[in-house]
Amino acid sequence: MTEISITNNPHRNGFVLGHRHFAVLHEKCLQKLNLITDSILGIQFGPFFKYGYTENCLEELNINLMFDNKDSYVFAFCAFEHLKILGIPHVIVKDNRLKRSTENDVSCSFCLPKTLEQLDFHSNVRSYNTRRIANLTILRWLNLKGVNMANVTLRDCNGTIYGIENLEYLDMSGFNCRVLSEHLISHFPKLITLIAQDGNLGIGLNTLKDASEFLKMNLDLKHIDLRKNSIKSLPDGFLNHSFRQKLSIILDRNNLQSLPNFPSKPNTFQLISLKYNRISCLSEDDMVKLNKIKPSNIFHRGNPIECSCNTLRFLK
């Protein structure tokens, strides 16, 4: 693999990648390019567009540059027809060509390479946004399997995302899901991992008219991470589905005071993690249910569980 990395340059010398001094790069079949530095003050992608039309060239592109907003670039990523992995912080993306229904709604269509398999679009710090999800359609993303959009905080999650039917991994941590649509992820039938930490789902889940609809189309799910959402309880029917694999569910650092409303079907759970909640006791019914569903592992550290003969015997 032909790889070039420009990282952690201590000198803010202001060179422009694409300058004639870098002409030698234009003759190479560059497969991986990492630009992670604050010394690059500009990028001219024109010289690299030839990689988009050359087989096996520029399959991975990682960009993390400290541009000022006024110097942000619109990247024509569709031109890179063989790109498989794209890492680009949310803060440097600025595309005024998106078609929006209203000023504050994210109801749009946009295009990335049809070969793309992984997109890392996360923000290192929480980026509050006044826009909300209405309906988002992503074109040509049939090969996309992993999306990380952590900390790209939208005003609510009351919408539906279309166009990535083969998605297997989604990190939507930090979304402000106080308002939540039953169909937000209903078009991800192959989703295996859902990470939604710190997203106000304790409020959002209670806004659902029918909580059983939320994961109804995601029967391949295997891992659900709902940490730090101020969840007090899970709504009826939320997990009451015939998942094809045993679930691992993480509910650490919420506001649970009792065992959540898990379905009673055996062989549903591989792992249940309830660490650092406010669970003070396990009732007889709770212990009967846990004995029935028989998760392979259950973690409860950090809860103020009262000691009794029954709970001690069960926790052993």
PDB file of C-alpha atoms in Angstrom:
ATOM      1  CA  MET A   1       0.000   0.000   0.000  1.00  0.00           C
ATOM      2  CA  THR A   2       1.233   3.487  -0.899  1.00  0.00           C
ATOM      3  CA  GLU A   3       0.524   5.626   2.166  1.00  0.00           C
ATOM      4  CA  ILE A   4       1.344   9.208   3.093  1.00  0.00           C
ATOM      5  CA  SER A   5       0.766  10.663   6.551  1.00  0.00           C
ATOM      6  CA  ILE A   6       1.260  14.279   7.558  1.00  0.00           C
ATOM      7  CA  THR A   7       0.655  14.392  11.303  1.00  0.00           C
ATOM      8  CA  ASN A   8       1.581  16.529  14.292  1.00  0.00           C
ATOM      9  CA  ASN A   9       3.849  18.945  12.464  1.00  0.00           C
ATOM     10  CA  PRO A  10       5.036  21.400  15.168  1.00  0.00           C
ATOM     11  CA  HIS A  11       5.596  24.189  12.627  1.00  0.00           C
ATOM     12  CA  ARG A  12       2.597  26.111  11.338  1.00  0.00           C
ATOM     13  CA  ASN A  13       4.384  26.757   8.074  1.00  0.00           C
ATOM     14  CA  GLY A  14       1.322  27.164   5.916  1.00  0.00           C
ATOM     15  CA  PHE A  15       2.133  24.967   2.933  1.00  0.00           C
ATOM     16  CA  VAL A  16      -0.679  24.068   0.557  1.00  0.00           C
ATOM     17  CA  LEU A  17      -0.987  20.416  -0.370  1.00  0.00           C
ATOM     18  CA  GLY A  18      -1.336  20.342  -4.136  1.00  0.00           C
ATOM     19  CA  HIS A  19       1.426  22.902  -4.667  1.00  0.00           C
ATOM     20  CA  ARG A  20       3.842  22.180  -7.531  1.00  0.00           C
ATOM     21  CA  HIS A  21       6.427  21.087  -4.945  1.00  0.00           C
ATOM     22  CA  PHE A  22       4.235  18.025  -4.373  1.00  0.00           C
ATOM     23  CA  ALA A  23       3.974  17.180  -8.074  1.00  0.00           C
ATOM     24  CA  VAL A  24       5.810  13.903  -7.482  1.00  0.00           C
ATOM     25  CA  LEU A  25       2.783  12.656  -5.540  1.00  0.00           C
ATOM     26  CA  HIS A  26       0.543  13.124  -8.535  1.00  0.00           C
ATOM     27  CA  GLU A  27       2.315  10.329 -10.386  1.00  0.00           C
ATOM     28  CA  LYS A  28       1.838   7.814  -7.561  1.00  0.00           C
ATOM     29  CA  CYS A  29      -1.144   5.569  -7.001  1.00  0.00           C
ATOM     30  CA  LEU A  30      -1.753   6.847  -3.497  1.00  0.00           C
ATOM     31  CA  GLN A  31      -3.970   4.402  -1.598  1.00  0.00           C
ATOM     32  CA  LYS A  32      -4.073   5.972   1.870  1.00  0.00           C
ATOM     33  CA  LEU A  33      -3.764   9.642   2.810  1.00  0.00           C
ATOM     34  CA  ASN A  34      -3.709  10.939   6.402  1.00  0.00           C
ATOM     35  CA  LEU A  35      -3.818  14.702   6.983  1.00  0.00           C
ATOM     36  CA  ILE A  36      -3.880  15.224  10.740  1.00  0.00           C
ATOM     37  CA  THR A  37      -2.161  18.466  11.616  1.00  0.00           C
ATOM     38  CA  ASP A  38      -2.687  22.178  12.155  1.00  0.00           C
ATOM     39  CA  SER A  39       0.216  23.164   9.910  1.00  0.00           C
ATOM     40  CA  ILE A  40      -1.697  22.676   6.642  1.00  0.00           C
ATOM     41  CA  LEU A  41      -3.539  25.881   5.835  1.00  0.00           C
ATOM     42  CA  GLY A  42      -5.171  24.764   2.612  1.00  0.00           C
ATOM     43  CA  ILE A  43      -5.884  21.818   0.327  1.00  0.00           C
ATOM     44  CA  GLN A  44      -6.221  21.736  -3.425  1.00  0.00           C
ATOM     45  CA  PHE A  45      -7.879  18.448  -4.276  1.00  0.00           C
ATOM     46  CA  GLY A  46      -7.673  18.952  -8.039  1.00  0.00           C
ATOM     47  CA  PRO A  47      -4.343  17.104  -8.422  1.00  0.00           C
ATOM     48  CA  PHE A  48      -5.764  14.127  -6.538  1.00  0.00           C
ATOM     49  CA  PHE A  49      -8.938  13.705  -8.571  1.00  0.00           C
ATOM     50  CA  LYS A  50      -7.125  11.318 -10.897  1.00  0.00           C
ATOM     51  CA  TYR A  51      -7.106   8.830  -8.018  1.00  0.00           C
ATOM     52  CA  GLY A  52     -10.868   8.791  -8.209  1.00  0.00           C
ATOM     53  CA  TYR A  53     -10.729   7.277 -11.668  1.00  0.00           C
ATOM     54  CA  THR A  54      -7.810   4.886 -11.124  1.00  0.00           C
ATOM     55  CA  GLU A  55      -8.609   1.448  -9.782  1.00  0.00           C
ATOM     56  CA  ASN A  56      -7.255   0.648  -6.283  1.00  0.00           C
ATOM     57  CA  CYS A  57      -6.155   4.256  -5.673  1.00  0.00           C
ATOM     58  CA  LEU A  58      -7.151   6.381  -2.668  1.00  0.00           C
ATOM     59  CA  GLU A  59      -9.155   3.791  -0.752  1.00  0.00           C
ATOM     60  CA  GLU A  60      -8.724   5.506   2.640  1.00  0.00           C
ATOM     61  CA  LEU A  61      -8.765   9.231   3.436  1.00  0.00           C
ATOM     62  CA  ASN A  62      -8.462  10.653   6.966  1.00  0.00           C
ATOM     63  CA  ILE A  63      -8.641  14.413   7.432  1.00  0.00           C
ATOM     64  CA  ASN A  64      -8.399  16.320  10.696  1.00  0.00           C
ATOM     65  CA  LEU A  65      -7.258  19.864  10.038  1.00  0.00           C
ATOM     66  CA  MET A  66      -7.648  23.027  12.081  1.00  0.00           C
ATOM     67  CA  PHE A  67      -9.123  25.345   9.457  1.00  0.00           C
ATOM     68  CA  ASP A  68     -10.939  28.492  10.477  1.00  0.00           C
ATOM     69  CA  ASN A  69     -14.626  28.387   9.534  1.00  0.00           C
ATOM     70  CA  LYS A  70     -14.183  31.091   6.904  1.00  0.00           C
ATOM     71  CA  ASP A  71     -11.627  28.897   5.145  1.00  0.00           C
ATOM     72  CA  SER A  72     -13.670  25.682   5.284  1.00  0.00           C
ATOM     73  CA  TYR A  73     -13.755  23.587   2.134  1.00  0.00           C
ATOM     74  CA  VAL A  74     -16.484  21.762   0.286  1.00  0.00           C
ATOM     75  CA  PHE A  75     -15.018  18.368  -0.572  1.00  0.00           C
ATOM     76  CA  ALA A  76     -16.243  16.665  -3.732  1.00  0.00           C
ATOM     77  CA  PHE A  77     -15.950  13.172  -2.276  1.00  0.00           C
ATOM     78  CA  CYS A  78     -18.117  11.605  -4.972  1.00  0.00           C
ATOM     79  CA  ALA A  79     -15.163  12.054  -7.326  1.00  0.00           C
ATOM     80  CA  PHE A  80     -13.172   9.450  -5.378  1.00  0.00           C
ATOM     81  CA  GLU A  81     -14.884   6.422  -6.854  1.00  0.00           C
ATOM     82  CA  HIS A  82     -12.819   3.805  -4.995  1.00  0.00           C
ATOM     83  CA  LEU A  83     -12.860   5.352  -1.520  1.00  0.00           C
ATOM     84  CA  LYS A  84     -13.750   2.786   1.167  1.00  0.00           C
ATOM     85  CA  ILE A  85     -12.844   4.530   4.439  1.00  0.00           C
ATOM     86  CA  LEU A  86     -13.413   8.221   5.122  1.00  0.00           C
ATOM     87  CA  GLY A  87     -12.600   9.964   8.392  1.00  0.00           C
ATOM     88  CA  ILE A  88     -13.467  13.643   8.570  1.00  0.00           C
ATOM     89  CA  PRO A  89     -14.402  15.685  11.656  1.00  0.00           C
ATOM     90  CA  HIS A  90     -17.815  17.286  11.600  1.00  0.00           C
ATOM     91  CA  VAL A  91     -16.390  20.747  12.251  1.00  0.00           C
ATOM     92  CA  ILE A  92     -14.688  21.168   8.866  1.00  0.00           C
ATOM     93  CA  VAL A  93     -17.588  20.067   6.681  1.00  0.00           C
ATOM     94  CA  LYS A  94     -19.524  22.893   5.127  1.00  0.00           C
ATOM     95  CA  ASP A  95     -21.750  22.261   2.129  1.00  0.00           C
ATOM     96  CA  ASN A  96     -24.316  24.902   1.262  1.00  0.00           C
ATOM     97  CA  ARG A  97     -25.607  22.796  -1.607  1.00  0.00           C
ATOM     98  CA  LEU A  98     -27.759  20.639   0.688  1.00  0.00           C
ATOM     99  CA  LYS A  99     -31.476  20.958  -0.016  1.00  0.00           C
ATOM    100  CA  ARG A 100     -33.339  21.688   3.192  1.00  0.00           C
ATOM    101  CA  SER A 101     -37.060  21.913   3.790  1.00  0.00           C
ATOM    102  CA  THR A 102     -36.761  24.804   6.246  1.00  0.00           C
ATOM    103  CA  GLU A 103     -33.920  26.767   7.756  1.00  0.00           C
ATOM    104  CA  ASN A 104     -33.773  24.611  10.869  1.00  0.00           C
ATOM    105  CA  ASP A 105     -34.654  21.190   9.425  1.00  0.00           C
ATOM    106  CA  VAL A 106     -32.137  18.671   8.158  1.00  0.00           C
ATOM    107  CA  SER A 107     -34.256  17.301   5.325  1.00  0.00           C
ATOM    108  CA  CYS A 108     -31.806  16.730   2.537  1.00  0.00           C
ATOM    109  CA  SER A 109     -30.057  14.443   0.085  1.00  0.00           C
ATOM    110  CA  PHE A 110     -26.319  14.223  -0.440  1.00  0.00           C
ATOM    111  CA  CYS A 111     -23.805  11.997  -2.151  1.00  0.00           C
ATOM    112  CA  LEU A 112     -20.631  10.173  -1.150  1.00  0.00           C
ATOM    113  CA  PRO A 113     -18.700   7.458  -3.016  1.00  0.00           C
ATOM    114  CA  LYS A 114     -20.719   4.320  -3.704  1.00  0.00           C
ATOM    115  CA  THR A 115     -17.714   2.209  -2.618  1.00  0.00           C
ATOM    116  CA  LEU A 116     -17.615   3.761   0.864  1.00  0.00           C
ATOM    117  CA  GLU A 117     -17.752   1.200   3.693  1.00  0.00           C
ATOM    118  CA  GLN A 118     -16.831   3.270   6.775  1.00  0.00           C
ATOM    119  CA  LEU A 119     -17.592   6.904   7.580  1.00  0.00           C
ATOM    120  CA  ASP A 120     -16.177   8.568  10.684  1.00  0.00           C
ATOM    121  CA  PHE A 121     -17.955  11.903  10.983  1.00  0.00           C
ATOM    122  CA  HIS A 122     -17.720  12.339  14.754  1.00  0.00           C
ATOM    123  CA  SER A 123     -16.843  15.495  16.634  1.00  0.00           C
ATOM    124  CA  ASN A 124     -14.220  15.350  19.383  1.00  0.00           C
ATOM    125  CA  VAL A 125     -16.277  17.792  21.434  1.00  0.00           C
ATOM    126  CA  ARG A 126     -20.025  18.079  21.597  1.00  0.00           C
ATOM    127  CA  SER A 127     -21.167  20.393  18.816  1.00  0.00           C
ATOM    128  CA  TYR A 128     -24.605  21.832  19.534  1.00  0.00           C
ATOM    129  CA  ASN A 129     -26.723  22.418  16.446  1.00  0.00           C
ATOM    130  CA  THR A 130     -30.064  24.189  16.078  1.00  0.00           C
ATOM    131  CA  ARG A 131     -31.043  21.982  13.168  1.00  0.00           C
ATOM    132  CA  ARG A 132     -33.307  18.962  13.523  1.00  0.00           C
ATOM    133  CA  ILE A 133     -33.652  15.732  11.578  1.00  0.00           C
ATOM    134  CA  ALA A 134     -36.663  15.659   9.299  1.00  0.00           C
ATOM    135  CA  ASN A 135     -35.905  13.193   6.508  1.00  0.00           C
ATOM    136  CA  LEU A 136     -32.347  12.433   5.467  1.00  0.00           C
ATOM    137  CA  THR A 137     -31.611  10.557   2.236  1.00  0.00           C
ATOM    138  CA  ILE A 138     -28.067   9.434   1.495  1.00  0.00           C
ATOM    139  CA  LEU A 139     -27.354   8.602  -2.139  1.00  0.00           C
ATOM    140  CA  ARG A 140     -25.178   5.739  -3.430  1.00  0.00           C
ATOM    141  CA  TRP A 141     -24.318   4.358   0.026  1.00  0.00           C
ATOM    142  CA  LEU A 142     -25.306   0.740  -0.549  1.00  0.00           C
ATOM    143  CA  ASN A 143     -21.884  -0.526   0.629  1.00  0.00           C
ATOM    144  CA  LEU A 144     -21.732   1.586   3.782  1.00  0.00           C
ATOM    145  CA  LYS A 145     -21.512  -0.608   6.891  1.00  0.00           C
ATOM    146  CA  GLY A 146     -20.206   1.688   9.634  1.00  0.00           C
ATOM    147  CA  VAL A 147     -21.065   5.284  10.595  1.00  0.00           C
ATOM    148  CA  ASN A 148     -19.708   7.210  13.575  1.00  0.00           C
ATOM    149  CA  MET A 149     -21.587  10.485  14.124  1.00  0.00           C
ATOM    150  CA  ALA A 150     -20.909  10.815  17.853  1.00  0.00           C
ATOM    151  CA  ASN A 151     -21.341  14.324  19.281  1.00  0.00           C
ATOM    152  CA  VAL A 152     -22.840  15.745  16.091  1.00  0.00           C
ATOM    153  CA  THR A 153     -25.705  17.047  18.185  1.00  0.00           C
ATOM    154  CA  LEU A 154     -28.953  17.855  16.403  1.00  0.00           C
ATOM    155  CA  ARG A 155     -31.904  19.515  18.118  1.00  0.00           C
ATOM    156  CA  ASP A 156     -34.084  16.398  17.998  1.00  0.00           C
ATOM    157  CA  CYS A 157     -34.336  12.926  16.444  1.00  0.00           C
ATOM    158  CA  ASN A 158     -37.820  13.261  15.005  1.00  0.00           C
ATOM    159  CA  GLY A 159     -37.217  11.982  11.492  1.00  0.00           C
ATOM    160  CA  THR A 160     -36.141   9.046   9.340  1.00  0.00           C
ATOM    161  CA  ILE A 161     -32.815   8.243   7.659  1.00  0.00           C
ATOM    162  CA  TYR A 162     -32.948   6.562   4.254  1.00  0.00           C
ATOM    163  CA  GLY A 163     -30.404   5.135   1.833  1.00  0.00           C
ATOM    164  CA  ILE A 164     -28.040   3.004   3.961  1.00  0.00           C
ATOM    165  CA  GLU A 165     -29.897  -0.296   4.113  1.00  0.00           C
ATOM    166  CA  ASN A 166     -26.703  -2.338   4.646  1.00  0.00           C
ATOM    167  CA  LEU A 167     -25.542  -0.393   7.712  1.00  0.00           C
ATOM    168  CA  GLU A 168     -24.237  -2.637  10.511  1.00  0.00           C
ATOM    169  CA  TYR A 169     -22.689  -0.128  12.954  1.00  0.00           C
ATOM    170  CA  LEU A 170     -24.107   3.234  14.055  1.00  0.00           C
ATOM    171  CA  ASP A 171     -22.773   5.551  16.756  1.00  0.00           C
ATOM    172  CA  MET A 172     -25.256   8.369  17.375  1.00  0.00           C
ATOM    173  CA  SER A 173     -23.975   9.264  20.840  1.00  0.00           C
ATOM    174  CA  GLY A 174     -24.619  12.850  21.838  1.00  0.00           C
ATOM    175  CA  PHE A 175     -27.676  13.310  19.625  1.00  0.00           C
ATOM    176  CA  ASN A 176     -30.308  15.357  21.446  1.00  0.00           C
ATOM    177  CA  CYS A 177     -33.128  12.809  21.245  1.00  0.00           C
ATOM    178  CA  ARG A 178     -35.619  14.485  23.571  1.00  0.00           C
ATOM    179  CA  VAL A 179     -38.041  14.124  20.654  1.00  0.00           C
ATOM    180  CA  LEU A 180     -37.715  10.745  18.974  1.00  0.00           C
ATOM    181  CA  SER A 181     -39.325   9.156  15.931  1.00  0.00           C
ATOM    182  CA  GLU A 182     -40.379   5.500  15.971  1.00  0.00           C
ATOM    183  CA  HIS A 183     -38.898   5.212  12.469  1.00  0.00           C
ATOM    184  CA  LEU A 184     -35.538   6.951  12.993  1.00  0.00           C
ATOM    185  CA  ILE A 185     -33.512   3.771  12.273  1.00  0.00           C
ATOM    186  CA  SER A 186     -36.236   1.589  10.772  1.00  0.00           C
ATOM    187  CA  HIS A 187     -34.449   1.510   7.395  1.00  0.00           C
ATOM    188  CA  PHE A 188     -31.361  -0.219   8.851  1.00  0.00           C
ATOM    189  CA  PRO A 189     -32.504  -3.873   8.737  1.00  0.00           C
ATOM    190  CA  LYS A 190     -28.920  -5.218   9.011  1.00  0.00           C
ATOM    191  CA  LEU A 191     -27.897  -3.088  11.998  1.00  0.00           C
ATOM    192  CA  ILE A 192     -25.816  -5.087  14.498  1.00  0.00           C
ATOM    193  CA  THR A 193     -24.396  -2.408  16.822  1.00  0.00           C
ATOM    194  CA  LEU A 194     -26.301   0.657  18.042  1.00  0.00           C
ATOM    195  CA  ILE A 195     -24.423   3.096  20.285  1.00  0.00           C
ATOM    196  CA  ALA A 196     -26.512   5.968  21.617  1.00  0.00           C
ATOM    197  CA  GLN A 197     -24.796   7.291  24.729  1.00  0.00           C
ATOM    198  CA  ASP A 198     -25.675  10.585  26.395  1.00  0.00           C
ATOM    199  CA  GLY A 199     -28.564  11.399  24.066  1.00  0.00           C
ATOM    200  CA  ASN A 200     -31.453  12.316  26.402  1.00  0.00           C
ATOM    201  CA  LEU A 201     -33.189   9.053  25.543  1.00  0.00           C
ATOM    202  CA  GLY A 202     -34.659   8.967  29.030  1.00  0.00           C
ATOM    203  CA  ILE A 203     -36.978  11.684  27.730  1.00  0.00           C
ATOM    204  CA  GLY A 204     -37.126  10.632  24.082  1.00  0.00           C
ATOM    205  CA  LEU A 205     -38.191   7.039  24.683  1.00  0.00           C
ATOM    206  CA  ASN A 206     -41.179   8.306  26.641  1.00  0.00           C
ATOM    207  CA  THR A 207     -42.302  10.438  23.686  1.00  0.00           C
ATOM    208  CA  LEU A 208     -42.790   7.359  21.500  1.00  0.00           C
ATOM    209  CA  LYS A 209     -46.423   6.590  20.765  1.00  0.00           C
ATOM    210  CA  ASP A 210     -45.556   2.917  20.332  1.00  0.00           C
ATOM    211  CA  ALA A 211     -42.108   1.974  21.675  1.00  0.00           C
ATOM    212  CA  SER A 212     -42.328  -1.479  20.097  1.00  0.00           C
ATOM    213  CA  GLU A 213     -41.982   0.167  16.670  1.00  0.00           C
ATOM    214  CA  PHE A 214     -38.534   1.647  17.354  1.00  0.00           C
ATOM    215  CA  LEU A 215     -36.464  -1.561  16.952  1.00  0.00           C
ATOM    216  CA  LYS A 216     -39.073  -3.541  15.055  1.00  0.00           C
ATOM    217  CA  MET A 217     -37.052  -3.622  11.818  1.00  0.00           C
ATOM    218  CA  ASN A 218     -33.638  -4.124  13.477  1.00  0.00           C
ATOM    219  CA  LEU A 219     -33.817  -7.823  14.256  1.00  0.00           C
ATOM    220  CA  ASP A 220     -30.086  -8.409  13.578  1.00  0.00           C
ATOM    221  CA  LEU A 221     -29.138  -6.244  16.557  1.00  0.00           C
ATOM    222  CA  LYS A 222     -26.540  -7.773  18.840  1.00  0.00           C
ATOM    223  CA  HIS A 223     -25.152  -4.842  20.831  1.00  0.00           C
ATOM    224  CA  ILE A 224     -27.084  -1.852  22.252  1.00  0.00           C
ATOM    225  CA  ASP A 225     -25.283   0.805  24.310  1.00  0.00           C
ATOM    226  CA  LEU A 226     -27.564   3.335  26.052  1.00  0.00           C
ATOM    227  CA  ARG A 227     -25.218   4.690  28.720  1.00  0.00           C
ATOM    228  CA  LYS A 228     -25.755   8.094  30.363  1.00  0.00           C
ATOM    229  CA  ASN A 229     -29.268   8.818  29.071  1.00  0.00           C
ATOM    230  CA  SER A 230     -31.019   9.513  32.412  1.00  0.00           C
ATOM    231  CA  ILE A 231     -33.248   6.500  31.731  1.00  0.00           C
ATOM    232  CA  LYS A 232     -35.564   5.664  34.636  1.00  0.00           C
ATOM    233  CA  SER A 233     -37.293   2.760  32.912  1.00  0.00           C
ATOM    234  CA  LEU A 234     -37.611   1.148  29.498  1.00  0.00           C
ATOM    235  CA  PRO A 235     -41.019   1.622  27.846  1.00  0.00           C
ATOM    236  CA  ASP A 236     -43.267  -1.382  27.317  1.00  0.00           C
ATOM    237  CA  GLY A 237     -42.457  -3.346  24.187  1.00  0.00           C
ATOM    238  CA  PHE A 238     -39.121  -1.629  23.502  1.00  0.00           C
ATOM    239  CA  LEU A 239     -37.160  -4.919  23.443  1.00  0.00           C
ATOM    240  CA  ASN A 240     -40.064  -7.268  22.848  1.00  0.00           C
ATOM    241  CA  HIS A 241     -38.907  -8.605  19.481  1.00  0.00           C
ATOM    242  CA  SER A 242     -37.631 -11.886  18.077  1.00  0.00           C
ATOM    243  CA  PHE A 243     -34.007 -10.833  17.651  1.00  0.00           C
ATOM    244  CA  ARG A 244     -31.934 -13.260  15.601  1.00  0.00           C
ATOM    245  CA  GLN A 245     -28.979 -13.131  18.004  1.00  0.00           C
ATOM    246  CA  LYS A 246     -28.598 -12.840  21.757  1.00  0.00           C
ATOM    247  CA  LEU A 247     -28.489  -9.205  22.835  1.00  0.00           C
ATOM    248  CA  SER A 248     -25.877  -7.385  24.874  1.00  0.00           C
ATOM    249  CA  ILE A 249     -27.419  -4.255  26.370  1.00  0.00           C
ATOM    250  CA  ILE A 250     -25.534  -1.619  28.358  1.00  0.00           C
ATOM    251  CA  LEU A 251     -27.586   0.679  30.595  1.00  0.00           C
ATOM    252  CA  ASP A 252     -24.771   1.973  32.809  1.00  0.00           C
ATOM    253  CA  ARG A 253     -24.953   5.376  34.529  1.00  0.00           C
ATOM    254  CA  ASN A 254     -28.669   5.956  34.093  1.00  0.00           C
ATOM    255  CA  ASN A 255     -31.336   6.610  36.740  1.00  0.00           C
ATOM    256  CA  LEU A 256     -32.741   3.095  37.050  1.00  0.00           C
ATOM    257  CA  GLN A 257     -34.158   2.340  40.494  1.00  0.00           C
ATOM    258  CA  SER A 258     -35.385  -1.151  39.664  1.00  0.00           C
ATOM    259  CA  LEU A 259     -34.837  -3.847  37.079  1.00  0.00           C
ATOM    260  CA  PRO A 260     -35.872  -2.548  33.625  1.00  0.00           C
ATOM    261  CA  ASN A 261     -38.844  -3.970  31.792  1.00  0.00           C
ATOM    262  CA  PHE A 262     -36.990  -6.762  30.007  1.00  0.00           C
ATOM    263  CA  PRO A 263     -38.938  -9.372  28.023  1.00  0.00           C
ATOM    264  CA  SER A 264     -39.268 -12.671  29.865  1.00  0.00           C
ATOM    265  CA  LYS A 265     -38.297 -14.883  26.932  1.00  0.00           C
ATOM    266  CA  PRO A 266     -35.275 -17.126  27.616  1.00  0.00           C
ATOM    267  CA  ASN A 267     -32.144 -16.888  25.457  1.00  0.00           C
ATOM    268  CA  THR A 268     -32.783 -13.225  24.612  1.00  0.00           C
ATOM    269  CA  PHE A 269     -29.744 -11.711  26.359  1.00  0.00           C
ATOM    270  CA  GLN A 270     -26.044 -12.455  26.216  1.00  0.00           C
ATOM    271  CA  LEU A 271     -25.104  -9.609  28.566  1.00  0.00           C
ATOM    272  CA  ILE A 272     -26.953  -7.087  30.725  1.00  0.00           C
ATOM    273  CA  SER A 273     -24.972  -4.242  32.281  1.00  0.00           C
ATOM    274  CA  LEU A 274     -26.681  -2.047  34.888  1.00  0.00           C
ATOM    275  CA  LYS A 275     -23.607  -0.531  36.543  1.00  0.00           C
ATOM    276  CA  TYR A 276     -23.799   2.742  38.486  1.00  0.00           C
ATOM    277  CA  ASN A 277     -27.555   3.154  38.612  1.00  0.00           C
ATOM    278  CA  ARG A 278     -29.779   3.588  41.690  1.00  0.00           C
ATOM    279  CA  ILE A 279     -31.067   0.049  42.081  1.00  0.00           C
ATOM    280  CA  SER A 280     -31.425  -0.581  45.804  1.00  0.00           C
ATOM    281  CA  CYS A 281     -33.201  -3.931  45.819  1.00  0.00           C
ATOM    282  CA  LEU A 282     -34.147  -6.893  43.676  1.00  0.00           C
ATOM    283  CA  SER A 283     -37.681  -8.117  44.249  1.00  0.00           C
ATOM    284  CA  GLU A 284     -38.700 -11.756  44.109  1.00  0.00           C
ATOM    285  CA  ASP A 285     -40.261 -11.081  40.702  1.00  0.00           C
ATOM    286  CA  ASP A 286     -37.001  -9.528  39.468  1.00  0.00           C
ATOM    287  CA  MET A 287     -35.003 -12.574  40.498  1.00  0.00           C
ATOM    288  CA  VAL A 288     -37.561 -14.925  38.949  1.00  0.00           C
ATOM    289  CA  LYS A 289     -37.364 -12.983  35.675  1.00  0.00           C
ATOM    290  CA  LEU A 290     -33.557 -12.992  35.626  1.00  0.00           C
ATOM    291  CA  ASN A 291     -33.517 -16.715  36.324  1.00  0.00           C
ATOM    292  CA  LYS A 292     -35.900 -17.183  33.427  1.00  0.00           C
ATOM    293  CA  ILE A 293     -34.125 -15.078  30.799  1.00  0.00           C
ATOM    294  CA  LYS A 294     -30.710 -16.341  32.009  1.00  0.00           C
ATOM    295  CA  PRO A 295     -28.273 -13.793  30.579  1.00  0.00           C
ATOM    296  CA  SER A 296     -24.748 -15.188  30.323  1.00  0.00           C
ATOM    297  CA  ASN A 297     -23.435 -12.141  32.203  1.00  0.00           C
ATOM    298  CA  ILE A 298     -25.080  -9.481  34.352  1.00  0.00           C
ATOM    299  CA  PHE A 299     -23.126  -6.559  35.810  1.00  0.00           C
ATOM    300  CA  HIS A 300     -24.542  -4.513  38.681  1.00  0.00           C
ATOM    301  CA  ARG A 301     -21.509  -2.862  40.305  1.00  0.00           C
ATOM    302  CA  GLY A 302     -22.053   0.629  41.694  1.00  0.00           C
ATOM    303  CA  ASN A 303     -25.699   0.119  42.718  1.00  0.00           C
ATOM    304  CA  PRO A 304     -26.759   0.567  46.376  1.00  0.00           C
ATOM    305  CA  ILE A 305     -28.349  -2.897  46.521  1.00  0.00           C
ATOM    306  CA  GLU A 306     -29.569  -3.801  50.001  1.00  0.00           C
ATOM    307  CA  CYS A 307     -28.200  -7.043  51.324  1.00  0.00           C
ATOM    308  CA  SER A 308     -30.623  -9.840  52.166  1.00  0.00           C
ATOM    309  CA  CYS A 309     -30.412 -13.598  52.198  1.00  0.00           C
ATOM    310  CA  ASN A 310     -32.306 -13.854  48.904  1.00  0.00           C
ATOM    311  CA  THR A 311     -30.333 -11.195  47.045  1.00  0.00           C
ATOM    312  CA  LEU A 312     -27.028 -12.477  48.421  1.00  0.00           C
ATOM    313  CA  ARG A 313     -27.829 -15.995  47.275  1.00  0.00           C
ATOM    314  CA  PHE A 314     -28.925 -14.713  43.866  1.00  0.00           C
ATOM    315  CA  LEU A 315     -25.943 -12.409  43.327  1.00  0.00           C
ATOM    316  CA  LYS A 316     -23.549 -15.236  44.097  1.00  0.00           C
TER     317      LYS A 316
END
